[in-house]
Coordinates of C-alpha atoms in Angstrom, one line a residue:
Chain H
G1145 CA 0.1 0.0 0.1
A1146 CA 0.8 3.7 0.1
G1147 CA 3.7 4.8 2.4
V1148 CA 4.2 8.0 4.3
S1149 CA 4.0 11.0 1.6
Q1150 CA 5.4 14.4 2.2
S1151 CA 5.0 17.6 0.0
P1152 CA 6.6 19.5 -1.3
S1153 CA 9.7 17.8 -1.9
N1154 CA 11.8 20.9 -1.9
K1155 CA 11.3 24.2 -0.8
V1156 CA 13.2 27.2 -1.2
T1157 CA 12.1 30.3 0.4
E1158 CA 13.4 33.4 1.7
K1159 CA 14.3 34.7 5.1
G1160 CA 11.2 35.9 7.0
K1161 CA 8.7 33.9 4.8
D1162 CA 6.1 31.2 6.3
V1163 CA 6.2 27.9 4.9
E1164 CA 4.0 25.0 5.4
L1165 CA 4.8 21.3 5.0
R1166 CA 2.2 18.6 4.5
C1167 CA 2.4 14.8 5.5
D1168 CA -0.1 12.2 4.8
P1169 CA 0.4 9.4 6.9
I1170 CA -0.2 5.6 6.0
S1171 CA -4.0 5.2 6.2
G1172 CA -4.9 3.8 9.3
H1173 CA -2.0 5.1 11.4
T1174 CA -2.9 6.8 14.7
A1175 CA 0.3 8.1 15.6
L1176 CA 2.3 11.2 13.5
Y1177 CA 5.7 12.5 14.1
W1178 CA 7.9 15.1 12.8
Y1179 CA 11.2 15.2 12.9
R1180 CA 14.1 17.6 11.9
Q1181 CA 17.4 16.4 10.3
S1182 CA 19.9 19.1 9.4
L1183 CA 23.2 18.1 7.2
G1184 CA 25.2 15.5 8.7
Q1185 CA 23.4 15.3 11.9
G1186 CA 20.9 13.1 13.3
L1187 CA 17.1 13.4 13.5
E1188 CA 15.5 15.8 16.0
F1189 CA 12.2 15.1 17.4
L1190 CA 9.7 18.1 17.2
I1191 CA 6.1 17.1 17.6
Y1192 CA 3.9 14.0 17.9
F1193 CA 0.2 13.5 17.6
Q1194 CA -1.7 10.2 18.8
G1195 CA -5.2 10.0 18.5
N1196 CA -7.1 12.7 19.8
S1197 CA -4.9 13.2 22.5
A1198 CA -3.3 16.7 22.8
P1199 CA 0.2 16.6 21.0
D1200 CA 3.5 16.3 22.6
K1201 CA 5.1 19.9 21.6
S1202 CA 8.1 19.2 23.5
G1203 CA 10.7 19.2 20.6
L1204 CA 9.5 22.6 18.6
P1205 CA 12.6 24.6 18.9
S1206 CA 10.4 28.0 19.1
D1207 CA 7.3 29.7 18.9
R1208 CA 7.8 30.2 15.2
F1209 CA 7.0 26.2 14.7
S1210 CA 3.4 24.8 14.9
A1211 CA 1.8 21.7 13.8
E1212 CA -1.6 20.5 13.5
R1213 CA -3.1 17.3 12.4
T1214 CA -6.7 17.9 10.7
G1215 CA -9.2 14.7 11.3
G1216 CA -6.7 12.6 12.7
S1217 CA -4.9 12.3 9.4
V1218 CA -3.2 14.7 7.4
S1219 CA -0.7 17.0 9.4
T1220 CA 0.7 20.6 8.5
L1221 CA 3.8 21.9 9.9
T1222 CA 4.3 25.7 9.6
I1223 CA 7.3 27.4 10.2
Q1224 CA 6.7 31.5 10.3
R1225 CA 9.2 34.1 10.0
T1226 CA 11.8 31.8 8.7
Q1227 CA 15.4 32.0 9.4
Q1228 CA 18.6 30.5 8.0
E1229 CA 19.1 27.7 10.8
D1230 CA 15.6 26.4 9.8
S1231 CA 17.4 24.8 6.8
A1232 CA 17.2 21.3 6.9
V1233 CA 15.2 17.8 6.1
Y1234 CA 11.7 17.7 7.5
L1235 CA 10.7 14.1 8.1
C1236 CA 7.3 12.9 9.1
A1237 CA 6.9 9.3 10.2
S1238 CA 3.5 7.4 11.0
S1239 CA 2.9 4.3 13.3
L1240 CA -0.2 2.1 13.7
E1241 CA -0.2 2.8 17.5
V1242 CA 1.9 3.9 20.0
Q1243 CA 5.3 2.0 20.3
E1244 CA 4.9 0.4 17.0
T1245 CA 7.5 0.8 14.2
Q1246 CA 7.6 4.1 12.8
Y1247 CA 7.5 4.5 8.9
F1248 CA 9.1 7.5 7.6
G1249 CA 8.0 10.0 4.5
P1250 CA 10.8 11.0 2.0
G1251 CA 11.0 14.3 3.8
T1252 CA 10.9 17.9 2.7
R1253 CA 14.1 19.7 1.9
L1254 CA 13.8 23.2 3.2
L1255 CA 16.6 26.0 2.0
V1256 CA 16.1 29.4 3.7
L1257 CA 18.0 32.0 1.8
Chain N
R309 CA 26.1 14.4 27.5
K310 CA 23.7 13.4 24.5
E311 CA 20.9 10.9 25.3
V312 CA 21.8 8.7 22.6
E313 CA 25.6 8.7 21.2
Q314 CA 27.1 6.9 18.4
D315 CA 30.4 6.7 16.9
P316 CA 29.8 9.2 13.7
G317 CA 32.8 7.1 11.6
P318 CA 33.3 6.0 8.9
F319 CA 33.9 2.7 9.4
N320 CA 35.8 1.5 6.0
V321 CA 34.9 -2.1 5.4
P322 CA 36.3 -4.7 3.0
E323 CA 33.4 -6.2 1.3
G324 CA 33.2 -10.0 3.1
A325 CA 34.6 -8.1 6.4
T326 CA 32.8 -8.0 9.3
V327 CA 31.9 -4.9 11.2
A328 CA 30.4 -4.0 14.5
F329 CA 29.8 -0.5 16.4
N330 CA 28.0 0.2 19.4
C331 CA 25.4 2.8 20.7
T332 CA 25.2 4.2 24.1
Y333 CA 22.3 5.6 25.9
S334 CA 22.1 7.6 29.2
N335 CA 18.6 7.1 30.3
S336 CA 18.4 3.8 32.3
A337 CA 14.5 3.7 31.7
S338 CA 14.9 3.1 28.2
Q339 CA 12.8 0.1 27.1
S340 CA 13.1 -0.2 23.5
F341 CA 15.8 -0.2 21.1
F342 CA 16.0 -0.1 17.3
W343 CA 18.5 0.1 14.6
Y344 CA 17.5 2.3 11.5
R345 CA 19.4 2.5 8.3
Q346 CA 19.5 5.5 6.3
D347 CA 21.0 5.9 2.9
C348 CA 22.3 9.0 1.5
R349 CA 19.7 11.5 1.0
K350 CA 16.7 8.9 1.9
E351 CA 14.5 8.4 4.8
P352 CA 15.5 6.3 7.7
K353 CA 14.1 2.7 7.6
L354 CA 13.7 0.2 10.1
L355 CA 16.6 -2.5 9.9
M356 CA 15.9 -4.3 13.0
S357 CA 14.3 -4.1 16.5
V358 CA 16.9 -4.8 19.5
Y359 CA 15.4 -7.7 22.1
S360 CA 17.0 -8.2 25.4
S361 CA 18.0 -11.7 24.6
G362 CA 19.8 -10.3 21.1
N363 CA 18.5 -11.1 17.9
E364 CA 19.8 -12.0 14.4
D365 CA 18.2 -11.1 11.1
G366 CA 20.4 -12.8 8.4
R367 CA 23.8 -11.1 8.2
F368 CA 22.7 -8.7 11.1
T369 CA 23.2 -9.4 14.8
A370 CA 22.1 -6.8 17.2
Q371 CA 22.7 -7.1 21.0
L372 CA 21.4 -5.3 24.0
N373 CA 23.7 -4.8 27.2
R374 CA 21.3 -3.1 29.8
A375 CA 23.8 -3.0 32.5
S376 CA 26.1 -1.1 30.6
Q377 CA 23.7 0.9 28.7
Y378 CA 24.6 0.2 25.2
I379 CA 23.7 -1.5 22.0
S380 CA 25.5 -3.1 19.3
L381 CA 25.0 -3.8 15.8
L382 CA 27.2 -6.6 13.8
I383 CA 27.0 -7.2 10.2
R384 CA 28.7 -10.2 8.9
D385 CA 30.0 -11.1 5.3
S386 CA 29.8 -7.1 4.5
K387 CA 27.9 -6.5 1.0
L388 CA 28.5 -2.9 -1.0
S389 CA 25.0 -2.5 -0.8
D390 CA 25.4 -2.1 3.2
S391 CA 26.9 1.4 3.0
A392 CA 24.8 3.3 4.7
T393 CA 24.1 5.4 8.0
Y394 CA 23.1 3.0 10.6
L395 CA 21.0 5.1 13.3
C396 CA 20.6 3.8 16.8
V397 CA 17.2 4.7 18.3
V398 CA 15.9 4.6 21.7
N399 CA 12.3 4.8 22.9
I400 CA 11.8 5.8 26.5
H401 CA 8.7 4.8 28.5
P402 CA 8.1 6.7 31.6
A403 CA 6.4 5.4 34.4
I404 CA 3.8 8.4 33.9
K405 CA 2.4 8.4 30.3
A406 CA 3.6 11.5 28.8
A407 CA 6.4 11.3 26.3
G408 CA 4.3 8.9 24.3
N409 CA 6.1 7.1 21.7
K410 CA 9.0 10.0 21.2
L411 CA 11.8 8.4 19.7
T412 CA 15.5 9.3 20.6
F413 CA 18.1 9.1 17.5
G414 CA 21.6 9.1 17.7
G415 CA 23.6 11.0 15.1
G416 CA 24.4 7.6 13.2
T417 CA 27.4 5.6 12.4
R418 CA 28.4 5.7 8.3
V419 CA 29.9 2.6 7.3
L420 CA 31.3 2.4 3.8
V421 CA 32.1 -1.0 2.1
K422 CA 34.6 -1.1 -0.3
P423 CA 35.5 -3.5 -3.2

């Protein structure tokens, strides 16, 4: 079946602009995660959604970052007033339930000029 | 100290040789452990879970040492296609359900298998 999809695959923006990144999880997966990976670095947890529970936002680096998950499916990560240090690959993952294997999307490569 | 630490490598491995590397974790409450593989400019993919008793999947063997707080991955008979970055992943299950299923990733160990 279809895996996790993300859009856009690449995004180039100017410093100070807002960007929206989209994630479509695997159908039926209740848990959805956002991570960030800077060049040559490991993955950094950003936010986690599980069913109808309040999201775990503990990894968001600043209040410029926010995310929502509508209808328990698609999620959007929004970065306001982008900065050059926001440049990274933003990865989305989903899992069937908590404690299950996470399946990653191909990521969105964000470049802030 | 980072929660999950790995030797970044690269480990240069002759084709057919055996390579092994470790990952240390700082939180003794950690309950679940995984190895993910990430190819260049690709997303991470689960390689194998790591069980307390250790587990083997073909040429790959994973071990967990709770006393010393590390996990290991061993690759036998290395193939050129094994060249990748191997990510150590730890999942903490707090006594009070709060962090959910937040995985903590190590920085990865890069393995280069050469002919």
